[in-house]
Coordinates of N, CA and C in Angstrom, one line a residue:
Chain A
X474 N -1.7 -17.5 9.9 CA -2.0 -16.2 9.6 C -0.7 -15.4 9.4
X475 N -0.6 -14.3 9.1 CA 0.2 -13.5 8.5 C 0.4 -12.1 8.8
X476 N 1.3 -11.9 9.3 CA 0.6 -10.0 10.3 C 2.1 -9.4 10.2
X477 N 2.0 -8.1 9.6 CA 3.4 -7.4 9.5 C 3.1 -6.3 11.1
X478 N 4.6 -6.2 12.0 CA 3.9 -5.4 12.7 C 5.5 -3.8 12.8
X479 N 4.9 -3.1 13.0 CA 5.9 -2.2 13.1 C 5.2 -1.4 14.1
X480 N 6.2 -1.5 15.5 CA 6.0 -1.2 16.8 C 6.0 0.4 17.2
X481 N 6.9 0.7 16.5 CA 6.4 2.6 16.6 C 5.7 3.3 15.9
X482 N 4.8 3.9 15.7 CA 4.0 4.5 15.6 C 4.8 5.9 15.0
X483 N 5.6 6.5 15.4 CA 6.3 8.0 15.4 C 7.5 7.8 15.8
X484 N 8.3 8.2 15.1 CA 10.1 8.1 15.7 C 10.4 9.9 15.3
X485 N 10.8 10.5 16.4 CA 11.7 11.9 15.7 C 13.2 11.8 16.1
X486 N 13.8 12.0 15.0 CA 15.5 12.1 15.7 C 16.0 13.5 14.7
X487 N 16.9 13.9 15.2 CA 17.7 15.1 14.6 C 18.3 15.0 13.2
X488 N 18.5 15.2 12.2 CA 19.3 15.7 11.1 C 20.6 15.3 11.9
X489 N 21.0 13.9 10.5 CA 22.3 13.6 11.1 C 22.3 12.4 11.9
X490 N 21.0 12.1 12.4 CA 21.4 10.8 13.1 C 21.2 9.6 12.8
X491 N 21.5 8.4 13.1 CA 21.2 7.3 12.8 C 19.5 6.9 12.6
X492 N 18.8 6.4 12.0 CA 17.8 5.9 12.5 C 17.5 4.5 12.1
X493 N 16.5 3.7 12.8 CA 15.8 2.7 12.5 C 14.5 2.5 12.4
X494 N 14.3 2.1 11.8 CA 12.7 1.8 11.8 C 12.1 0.1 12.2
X495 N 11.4 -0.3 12.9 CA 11.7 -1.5 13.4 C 10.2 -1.9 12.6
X496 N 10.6 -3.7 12.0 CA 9.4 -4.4 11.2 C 9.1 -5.8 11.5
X497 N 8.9 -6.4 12.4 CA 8.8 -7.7 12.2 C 7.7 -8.5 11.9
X498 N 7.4 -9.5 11.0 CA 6.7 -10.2 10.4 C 6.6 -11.4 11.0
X499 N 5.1 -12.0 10.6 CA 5.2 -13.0 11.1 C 5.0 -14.0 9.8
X500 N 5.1 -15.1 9.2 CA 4.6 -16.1 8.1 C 5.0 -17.2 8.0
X501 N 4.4 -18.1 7.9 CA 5.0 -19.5 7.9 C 6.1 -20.2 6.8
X502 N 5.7 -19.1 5.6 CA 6.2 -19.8 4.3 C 7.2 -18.6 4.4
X503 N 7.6 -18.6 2.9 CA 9.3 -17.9 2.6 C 8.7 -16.3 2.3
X504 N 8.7 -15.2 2.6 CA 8.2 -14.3 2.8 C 9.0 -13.5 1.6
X505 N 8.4 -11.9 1.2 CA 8.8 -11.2 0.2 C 8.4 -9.5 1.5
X506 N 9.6 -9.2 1.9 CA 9.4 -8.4 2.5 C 10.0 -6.9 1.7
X507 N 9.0 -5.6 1.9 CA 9.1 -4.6 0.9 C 9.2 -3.4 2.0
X508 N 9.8 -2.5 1.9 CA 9.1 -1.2 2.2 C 8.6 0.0 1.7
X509 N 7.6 0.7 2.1 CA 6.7 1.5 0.9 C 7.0 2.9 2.2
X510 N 6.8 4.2 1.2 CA 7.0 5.3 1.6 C 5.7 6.0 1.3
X511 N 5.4 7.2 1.9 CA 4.6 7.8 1.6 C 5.0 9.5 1.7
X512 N 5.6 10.3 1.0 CA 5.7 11.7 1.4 C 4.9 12.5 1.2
X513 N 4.8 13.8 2.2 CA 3.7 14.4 2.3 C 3.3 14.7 0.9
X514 N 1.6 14.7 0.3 CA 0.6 14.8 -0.7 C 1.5 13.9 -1.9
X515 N 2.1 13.3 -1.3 CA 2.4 11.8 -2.8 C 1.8 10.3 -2.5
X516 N 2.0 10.2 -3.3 CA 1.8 8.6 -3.2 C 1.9 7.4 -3.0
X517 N 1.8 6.6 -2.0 CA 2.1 5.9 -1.6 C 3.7 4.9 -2.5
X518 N 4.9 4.7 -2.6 CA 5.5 4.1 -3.3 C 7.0 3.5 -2.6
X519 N 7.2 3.0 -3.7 CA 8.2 1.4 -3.2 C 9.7 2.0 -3.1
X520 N 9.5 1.9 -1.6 CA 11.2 2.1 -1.3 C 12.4 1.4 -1.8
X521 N 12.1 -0.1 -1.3 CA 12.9 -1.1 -1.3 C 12.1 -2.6 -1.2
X522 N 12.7 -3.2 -1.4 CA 12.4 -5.0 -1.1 C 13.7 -5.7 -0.9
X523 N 13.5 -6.2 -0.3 CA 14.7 -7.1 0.3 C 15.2 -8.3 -0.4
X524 N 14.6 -8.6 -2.0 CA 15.7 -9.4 -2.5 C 16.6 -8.9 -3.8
X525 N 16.5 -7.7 -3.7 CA 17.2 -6.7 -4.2 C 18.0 -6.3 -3.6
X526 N 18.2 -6.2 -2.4 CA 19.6 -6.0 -1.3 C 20.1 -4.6 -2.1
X527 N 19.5 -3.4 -2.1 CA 20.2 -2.4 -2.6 C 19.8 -1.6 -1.7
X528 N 20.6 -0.2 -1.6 CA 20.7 0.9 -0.9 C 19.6 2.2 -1.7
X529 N 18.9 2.6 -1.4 CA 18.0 3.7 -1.8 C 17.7 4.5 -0.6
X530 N 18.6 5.8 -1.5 CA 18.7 7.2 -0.8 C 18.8 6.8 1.0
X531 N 20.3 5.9 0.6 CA 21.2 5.6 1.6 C 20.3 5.1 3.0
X532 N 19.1 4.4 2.2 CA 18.2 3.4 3.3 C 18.4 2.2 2.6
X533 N 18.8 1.1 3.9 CA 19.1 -0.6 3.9 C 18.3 -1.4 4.3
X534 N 18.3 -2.4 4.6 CA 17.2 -3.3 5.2 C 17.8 -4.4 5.3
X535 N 17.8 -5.5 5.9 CA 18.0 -6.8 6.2 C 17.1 -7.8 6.3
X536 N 16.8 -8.6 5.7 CA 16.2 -9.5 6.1 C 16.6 -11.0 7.2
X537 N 16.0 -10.7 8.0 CA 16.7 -11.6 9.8 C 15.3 -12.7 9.4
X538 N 15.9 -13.5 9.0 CA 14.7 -14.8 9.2 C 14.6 -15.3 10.2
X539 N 15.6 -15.4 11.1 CA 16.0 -15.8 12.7 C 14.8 -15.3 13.4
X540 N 15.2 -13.9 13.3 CA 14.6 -12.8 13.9 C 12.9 -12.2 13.7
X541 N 12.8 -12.7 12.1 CA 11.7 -12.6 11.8 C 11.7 -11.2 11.4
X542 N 12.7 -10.4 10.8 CA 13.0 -9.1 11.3 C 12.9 -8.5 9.8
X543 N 12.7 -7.3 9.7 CA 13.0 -6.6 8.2 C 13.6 -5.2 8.4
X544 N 13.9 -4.7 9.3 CA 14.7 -3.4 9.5 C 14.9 -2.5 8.9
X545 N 14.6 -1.2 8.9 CA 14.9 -0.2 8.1 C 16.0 0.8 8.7
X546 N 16.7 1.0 8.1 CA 18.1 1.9 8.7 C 19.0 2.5 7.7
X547 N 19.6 3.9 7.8 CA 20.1 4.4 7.4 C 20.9 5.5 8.6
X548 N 22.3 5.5 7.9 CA 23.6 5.9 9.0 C 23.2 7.3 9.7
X549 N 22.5 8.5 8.6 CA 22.4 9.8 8.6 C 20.9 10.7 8.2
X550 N 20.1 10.6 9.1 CA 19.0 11.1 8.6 C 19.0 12.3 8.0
X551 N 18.2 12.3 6.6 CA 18.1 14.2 6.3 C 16.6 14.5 6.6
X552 N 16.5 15.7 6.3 CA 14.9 16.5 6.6 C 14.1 15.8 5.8
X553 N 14.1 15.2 4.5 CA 13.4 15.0 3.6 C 13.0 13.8 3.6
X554 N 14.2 12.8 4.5 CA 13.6 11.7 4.7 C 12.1 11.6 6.0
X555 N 11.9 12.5 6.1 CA 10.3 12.9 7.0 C 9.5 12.4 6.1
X556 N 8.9 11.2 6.7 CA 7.5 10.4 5.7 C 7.0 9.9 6.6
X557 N 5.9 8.8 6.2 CA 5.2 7.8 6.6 C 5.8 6.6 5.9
X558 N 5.9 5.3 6.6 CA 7.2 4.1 6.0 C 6.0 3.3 6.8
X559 N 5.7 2.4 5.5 CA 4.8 0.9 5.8 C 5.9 -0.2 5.2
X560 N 5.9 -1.2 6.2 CA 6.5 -2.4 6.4 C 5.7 -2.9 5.6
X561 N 5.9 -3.8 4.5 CA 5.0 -4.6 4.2 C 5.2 -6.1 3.8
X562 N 4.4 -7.0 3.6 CA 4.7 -8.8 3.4 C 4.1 -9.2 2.2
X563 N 4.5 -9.6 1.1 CA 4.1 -9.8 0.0 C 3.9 -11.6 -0.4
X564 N 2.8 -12.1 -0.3 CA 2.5 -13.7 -0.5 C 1.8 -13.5 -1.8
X565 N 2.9 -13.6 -2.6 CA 2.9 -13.7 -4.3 C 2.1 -15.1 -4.8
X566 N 2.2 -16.5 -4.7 CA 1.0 -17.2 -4.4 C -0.5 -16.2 -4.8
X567 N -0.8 -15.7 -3.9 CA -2.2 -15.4 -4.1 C -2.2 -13.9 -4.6
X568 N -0.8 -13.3 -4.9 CA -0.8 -11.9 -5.0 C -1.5 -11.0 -3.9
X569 N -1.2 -11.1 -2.6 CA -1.5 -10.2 -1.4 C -0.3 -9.3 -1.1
X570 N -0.4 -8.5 -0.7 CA 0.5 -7.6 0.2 C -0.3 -7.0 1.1
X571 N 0.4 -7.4 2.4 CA -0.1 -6.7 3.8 C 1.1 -5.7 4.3
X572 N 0.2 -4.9 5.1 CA 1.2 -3.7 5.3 C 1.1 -3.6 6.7
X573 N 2.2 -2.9 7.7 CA 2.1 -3.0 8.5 C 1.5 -2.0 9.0
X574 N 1.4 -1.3 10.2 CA 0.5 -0.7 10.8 C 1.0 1.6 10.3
X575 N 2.5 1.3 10.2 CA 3.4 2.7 9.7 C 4.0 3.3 10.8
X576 N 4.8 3.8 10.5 CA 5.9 4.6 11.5 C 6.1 6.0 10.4
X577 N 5.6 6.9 11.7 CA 5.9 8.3 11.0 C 7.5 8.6 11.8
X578 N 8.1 9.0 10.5 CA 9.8 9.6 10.8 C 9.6 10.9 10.5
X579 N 10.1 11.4 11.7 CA 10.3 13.0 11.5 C 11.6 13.5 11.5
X580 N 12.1 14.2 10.8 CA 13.8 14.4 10.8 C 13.7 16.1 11.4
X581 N 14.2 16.3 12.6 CA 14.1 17.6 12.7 C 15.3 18.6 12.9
X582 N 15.1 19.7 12.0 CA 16.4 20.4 11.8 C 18.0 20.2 12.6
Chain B
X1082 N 4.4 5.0 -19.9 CA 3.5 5.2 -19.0 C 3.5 4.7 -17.4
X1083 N 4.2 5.3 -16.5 CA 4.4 4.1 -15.0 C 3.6 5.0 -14.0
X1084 N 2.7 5.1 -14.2 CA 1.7 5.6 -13.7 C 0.2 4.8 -13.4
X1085 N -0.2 4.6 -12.4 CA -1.8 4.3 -11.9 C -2.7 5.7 -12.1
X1086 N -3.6 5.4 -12.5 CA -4.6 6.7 -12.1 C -5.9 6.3 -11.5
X1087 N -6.1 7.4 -10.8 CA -7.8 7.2 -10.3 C -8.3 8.2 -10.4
X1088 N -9.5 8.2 -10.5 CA -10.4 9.3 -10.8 C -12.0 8.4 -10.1
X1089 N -12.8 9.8 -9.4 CA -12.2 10.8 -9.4 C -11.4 10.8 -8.1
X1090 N -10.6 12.0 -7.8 CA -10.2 12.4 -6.8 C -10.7 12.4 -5.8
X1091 N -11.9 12.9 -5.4 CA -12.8 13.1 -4.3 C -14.3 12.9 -4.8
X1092 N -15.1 12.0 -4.0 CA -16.6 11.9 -4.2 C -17.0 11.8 -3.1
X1093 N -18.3 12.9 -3.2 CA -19.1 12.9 -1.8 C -20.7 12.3 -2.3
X1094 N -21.2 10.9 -1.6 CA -22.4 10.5 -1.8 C -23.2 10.4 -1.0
X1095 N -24.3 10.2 -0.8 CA -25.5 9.9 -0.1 C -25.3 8.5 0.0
X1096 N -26.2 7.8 0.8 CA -26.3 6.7 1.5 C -27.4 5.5 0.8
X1097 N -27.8 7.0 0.0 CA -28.9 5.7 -1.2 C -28.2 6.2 -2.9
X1098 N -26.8 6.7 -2.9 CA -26.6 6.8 -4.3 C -26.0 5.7 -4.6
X1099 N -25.7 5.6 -6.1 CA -24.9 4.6 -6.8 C -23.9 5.3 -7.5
X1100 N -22.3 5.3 -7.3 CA -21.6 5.8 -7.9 C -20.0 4.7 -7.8
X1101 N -19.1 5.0 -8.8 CA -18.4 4.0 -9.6 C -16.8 4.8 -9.1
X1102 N -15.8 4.2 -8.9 CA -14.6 4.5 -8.5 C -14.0 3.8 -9.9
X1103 N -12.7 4.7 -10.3 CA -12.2 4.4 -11.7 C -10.6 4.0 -11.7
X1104 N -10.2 3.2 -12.6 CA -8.2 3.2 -12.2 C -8.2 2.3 -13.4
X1105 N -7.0 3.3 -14.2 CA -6.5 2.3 -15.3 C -5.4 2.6 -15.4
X1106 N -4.1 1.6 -15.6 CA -2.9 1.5 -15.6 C -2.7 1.0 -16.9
X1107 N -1.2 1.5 -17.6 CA -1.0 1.2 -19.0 C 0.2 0.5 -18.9
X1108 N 0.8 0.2 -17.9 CA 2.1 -0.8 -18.0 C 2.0 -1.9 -18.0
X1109 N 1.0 -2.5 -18.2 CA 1.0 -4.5 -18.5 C 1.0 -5.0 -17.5
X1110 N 0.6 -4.6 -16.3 CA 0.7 -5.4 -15.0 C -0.6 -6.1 -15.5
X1111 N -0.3 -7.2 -14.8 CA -2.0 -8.4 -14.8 C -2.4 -8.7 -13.1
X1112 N -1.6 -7.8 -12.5 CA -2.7 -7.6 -11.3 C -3.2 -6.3 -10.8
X1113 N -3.9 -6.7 -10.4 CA -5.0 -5.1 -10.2 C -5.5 -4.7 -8.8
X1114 N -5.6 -4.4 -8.1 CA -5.6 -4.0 -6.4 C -6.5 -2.8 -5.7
X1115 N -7.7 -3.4 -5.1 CA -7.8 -2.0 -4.6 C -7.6 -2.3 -2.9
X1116 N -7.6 -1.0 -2.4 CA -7.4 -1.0 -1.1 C -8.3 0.0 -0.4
X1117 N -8.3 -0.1 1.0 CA -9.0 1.0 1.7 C -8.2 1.6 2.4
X1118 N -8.2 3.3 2.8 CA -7.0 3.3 3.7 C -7.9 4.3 4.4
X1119 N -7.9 4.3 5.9 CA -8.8 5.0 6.9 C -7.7 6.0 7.3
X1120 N -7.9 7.5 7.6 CA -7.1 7.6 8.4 C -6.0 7.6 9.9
X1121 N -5.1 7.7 9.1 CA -3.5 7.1 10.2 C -3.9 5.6 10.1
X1122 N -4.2 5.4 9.2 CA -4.1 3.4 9.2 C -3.6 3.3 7.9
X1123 N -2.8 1.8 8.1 CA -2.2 1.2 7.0 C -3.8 1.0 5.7
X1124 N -2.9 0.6 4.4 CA -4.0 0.0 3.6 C -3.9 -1.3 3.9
X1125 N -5.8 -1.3 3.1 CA -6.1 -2.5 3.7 C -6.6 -3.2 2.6
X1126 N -6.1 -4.7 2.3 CA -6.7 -4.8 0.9 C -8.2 -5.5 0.9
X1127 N -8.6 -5.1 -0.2 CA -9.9 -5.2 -0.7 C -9.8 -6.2 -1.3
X1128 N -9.8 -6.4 -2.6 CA -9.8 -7.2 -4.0 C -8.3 -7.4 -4.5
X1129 N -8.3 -8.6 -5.1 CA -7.3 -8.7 -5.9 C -8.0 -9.2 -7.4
X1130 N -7.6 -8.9 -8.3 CA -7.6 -9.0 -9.7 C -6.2 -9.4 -10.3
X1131 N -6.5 -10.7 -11.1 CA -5.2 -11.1 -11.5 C -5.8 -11.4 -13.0
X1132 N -5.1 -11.3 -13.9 CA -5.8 -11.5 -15.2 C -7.0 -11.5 -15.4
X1133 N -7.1 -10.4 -15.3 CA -9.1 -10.3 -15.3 C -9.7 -10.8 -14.4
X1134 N -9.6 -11.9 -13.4 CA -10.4 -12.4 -12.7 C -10.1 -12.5 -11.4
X1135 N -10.9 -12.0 -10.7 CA -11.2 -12.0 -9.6 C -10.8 -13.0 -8.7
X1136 N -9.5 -12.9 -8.2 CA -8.8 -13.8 -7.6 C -8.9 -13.8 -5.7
X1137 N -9.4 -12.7 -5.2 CA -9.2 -12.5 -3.6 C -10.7 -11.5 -3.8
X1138 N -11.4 -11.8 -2.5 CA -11.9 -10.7 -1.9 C -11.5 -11.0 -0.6
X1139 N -11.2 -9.7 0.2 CA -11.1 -10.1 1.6 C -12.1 -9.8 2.9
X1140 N -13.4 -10.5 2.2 CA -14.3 -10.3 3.1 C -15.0 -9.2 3.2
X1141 N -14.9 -8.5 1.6 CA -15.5 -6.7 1.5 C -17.1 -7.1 1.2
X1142 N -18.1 -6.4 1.9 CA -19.1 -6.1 2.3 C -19.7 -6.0 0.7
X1143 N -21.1 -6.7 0.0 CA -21.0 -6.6 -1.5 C -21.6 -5.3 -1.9
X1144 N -21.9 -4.5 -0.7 CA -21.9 -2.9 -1.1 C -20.8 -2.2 -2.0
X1145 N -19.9 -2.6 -1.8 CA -18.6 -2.9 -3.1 C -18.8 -3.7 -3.7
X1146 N -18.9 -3.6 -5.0 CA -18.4 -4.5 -6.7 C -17.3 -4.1 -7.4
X1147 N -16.6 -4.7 -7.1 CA -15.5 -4.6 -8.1 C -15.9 -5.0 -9.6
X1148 N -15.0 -4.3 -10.4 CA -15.3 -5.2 -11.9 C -13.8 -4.9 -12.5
X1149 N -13.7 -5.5 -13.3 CA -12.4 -5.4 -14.1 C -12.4 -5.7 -15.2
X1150 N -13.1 -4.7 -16.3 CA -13.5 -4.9 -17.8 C -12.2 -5.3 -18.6
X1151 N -11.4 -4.9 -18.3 CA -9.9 -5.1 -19.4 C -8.8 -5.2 -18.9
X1152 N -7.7 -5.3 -19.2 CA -6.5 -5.3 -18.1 C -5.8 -4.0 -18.0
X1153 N -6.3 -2.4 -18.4 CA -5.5 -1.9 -18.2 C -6.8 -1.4 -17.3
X1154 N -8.1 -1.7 -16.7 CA -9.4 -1.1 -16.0 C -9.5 -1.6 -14.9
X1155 N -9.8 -0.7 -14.2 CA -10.3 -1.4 -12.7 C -11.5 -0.5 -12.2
X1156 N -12.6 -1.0 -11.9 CA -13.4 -0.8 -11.4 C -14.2 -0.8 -9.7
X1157 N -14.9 -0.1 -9.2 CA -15.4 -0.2 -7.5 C -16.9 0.1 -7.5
X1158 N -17.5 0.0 -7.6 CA -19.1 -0.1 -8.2 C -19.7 0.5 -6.8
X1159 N -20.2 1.1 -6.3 CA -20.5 1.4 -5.0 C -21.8 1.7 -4.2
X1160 N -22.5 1.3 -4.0 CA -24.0 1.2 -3.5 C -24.8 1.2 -1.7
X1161 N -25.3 1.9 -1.5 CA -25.7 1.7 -0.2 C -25.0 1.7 0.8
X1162 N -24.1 2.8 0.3 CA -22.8 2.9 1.3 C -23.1 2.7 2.8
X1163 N -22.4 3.2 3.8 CA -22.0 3.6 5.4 C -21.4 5.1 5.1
X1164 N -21.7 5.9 6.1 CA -20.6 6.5 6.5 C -19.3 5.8 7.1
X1165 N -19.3 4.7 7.4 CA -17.7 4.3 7.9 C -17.3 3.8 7.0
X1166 N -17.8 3.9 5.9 CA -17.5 3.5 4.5 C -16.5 4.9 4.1
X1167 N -16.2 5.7 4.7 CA -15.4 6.7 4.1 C -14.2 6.9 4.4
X1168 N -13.3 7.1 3.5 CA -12.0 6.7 3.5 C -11.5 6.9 2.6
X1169 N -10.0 6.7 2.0 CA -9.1 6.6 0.7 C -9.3 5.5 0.5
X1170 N -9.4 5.4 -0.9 CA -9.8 4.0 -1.9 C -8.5 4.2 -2.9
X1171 N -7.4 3.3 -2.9 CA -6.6 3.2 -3.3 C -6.5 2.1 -4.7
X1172 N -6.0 2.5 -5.7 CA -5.9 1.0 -6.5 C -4.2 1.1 -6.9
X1173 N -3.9 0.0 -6.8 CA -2.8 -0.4 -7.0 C -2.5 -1.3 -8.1
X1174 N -1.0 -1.6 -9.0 CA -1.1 -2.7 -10.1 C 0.1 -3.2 -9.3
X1175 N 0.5 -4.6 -10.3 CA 1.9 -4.9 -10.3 C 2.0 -6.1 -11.1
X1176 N 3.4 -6.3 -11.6 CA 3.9 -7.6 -12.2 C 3.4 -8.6 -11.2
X1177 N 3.1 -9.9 -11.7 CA 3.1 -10.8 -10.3 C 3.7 -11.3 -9.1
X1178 N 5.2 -10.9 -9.6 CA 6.2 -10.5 -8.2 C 6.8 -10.0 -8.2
X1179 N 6.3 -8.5 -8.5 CA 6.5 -7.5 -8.2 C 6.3 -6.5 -7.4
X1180 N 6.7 -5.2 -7.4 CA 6.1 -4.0 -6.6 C 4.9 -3.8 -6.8
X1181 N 4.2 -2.7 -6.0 CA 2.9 -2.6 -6.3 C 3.3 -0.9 -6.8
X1182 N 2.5 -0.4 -7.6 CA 2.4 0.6 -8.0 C 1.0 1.4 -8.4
X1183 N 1.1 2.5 -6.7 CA -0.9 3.0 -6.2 C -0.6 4.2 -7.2
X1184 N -1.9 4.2 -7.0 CA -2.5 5.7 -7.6 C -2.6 6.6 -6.5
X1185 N -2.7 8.0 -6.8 CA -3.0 9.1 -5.8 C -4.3 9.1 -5.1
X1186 N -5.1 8.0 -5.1 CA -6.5 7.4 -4.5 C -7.6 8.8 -4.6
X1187 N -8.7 7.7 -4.4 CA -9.9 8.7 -4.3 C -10.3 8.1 -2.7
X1188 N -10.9 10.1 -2.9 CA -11.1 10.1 -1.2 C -12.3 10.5 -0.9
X1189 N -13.6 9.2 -0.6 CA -14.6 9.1 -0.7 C -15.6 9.7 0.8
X1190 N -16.6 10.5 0.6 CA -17.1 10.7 2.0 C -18.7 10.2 1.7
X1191 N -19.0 9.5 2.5 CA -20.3 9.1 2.5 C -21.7 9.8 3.6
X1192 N -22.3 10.7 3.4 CA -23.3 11.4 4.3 C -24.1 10.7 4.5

């Protein structure tokens, strides 16, 4: 079985600080790990994926196979990065994507 | 066009109506996705459509029908609802490994 989990529920940190968003996956085969954004009254949409290894609006990610890990982090939070962020696992094979459970980030002034 | 749409927006039904959820995308994805999303919960997928045919259900109750007349159409055929049947109905496309790309979903209440 297959289960994305992201352990916090709600993170707030200040304008300015570091944050992380924590995601770990579980899957037996070679995994396609994404993360999707949601901002207030938009639409659910694609942050990043991890075999693209690029920086979007100065958010990173890693993929820890060790670790089983997909991490979301960026050096300097701003206000606007305030959303809802789903982890998600993509098993291309059957065309699924599971998402994980979401972590609200709140950036406050 | 990189846009999903769904329509409508919002539908309120009865418990003995029949009413149809709508989504068509024009970027040439050949997969097609709908999801359910309760609130403060992740989505959860429903159906998958991959070139027209109906590739996944995940165990959705056949009070849902999916149909998918064409590849830029996706359909949710809806009958004999629940009230716990109410929620955001999401549809999603994507290249086959690719991103997924939702629509602003329809947000269904069932009386």
């Amino acid at each position: 079985a297959q289960r994305v989990t992201q352990p916090e529920k709600l993170l707030s940190v200040f304008k300015g600080a570091p944050v992380e968003l924590k995601c770990n996956y579980s899957y037996s085969g070679s995994p396609e790990l994404f993360w999707y954004v949601q901002y207030s009254r938009q639409r659910l949409q694609l942050l990043l994926r991890h075999i693209s290894r690029e920086s979007i609006k100065g958010f990173t990610a890693d993929l820890n196979k060790g670790e089983t890990s997909f991490h979301l982090k960026k050096p300097f939070a701003q206000e606007e990065d305030s959303a809802m962020y789903y982890c998600a696992l993509g098993i291309y094979n059957f065309n699924k994507f599971y998402f994980g459970s979401g972590t609200k980030l709140n950036v406050k002034p | 066009d990189t846009e999903v749409t769904q329509t409508p927006k919002h539908l309120v039904m009865g418990m003995t109506n029949k009413k149809s959820l709508k989504c068509e995308q024009h970027m040439g994805h050949r997969a097609m996705y709908w999801y359910k999303q309760k609130a403060k919960k992740p989505p959860e997928l429903m159906f998958v459509y991959s070139y027209e045919k109906l590739s996944i259900n995940e165990s959705v109750p056949s009070r849902f029908s999916p149909e998918c007349p064409n590849s830029s159409l996706l359909n949710l055929h809806l009958h004999a609802l629940q009230p716990e049947d109410s929620a955001l109905y999401l549809c999603a496309s994507s290249q086959e490994t690719g991103e997924l790309f939702f629509g602003e979903g329809s947000r269904l209440t069932v009386l």
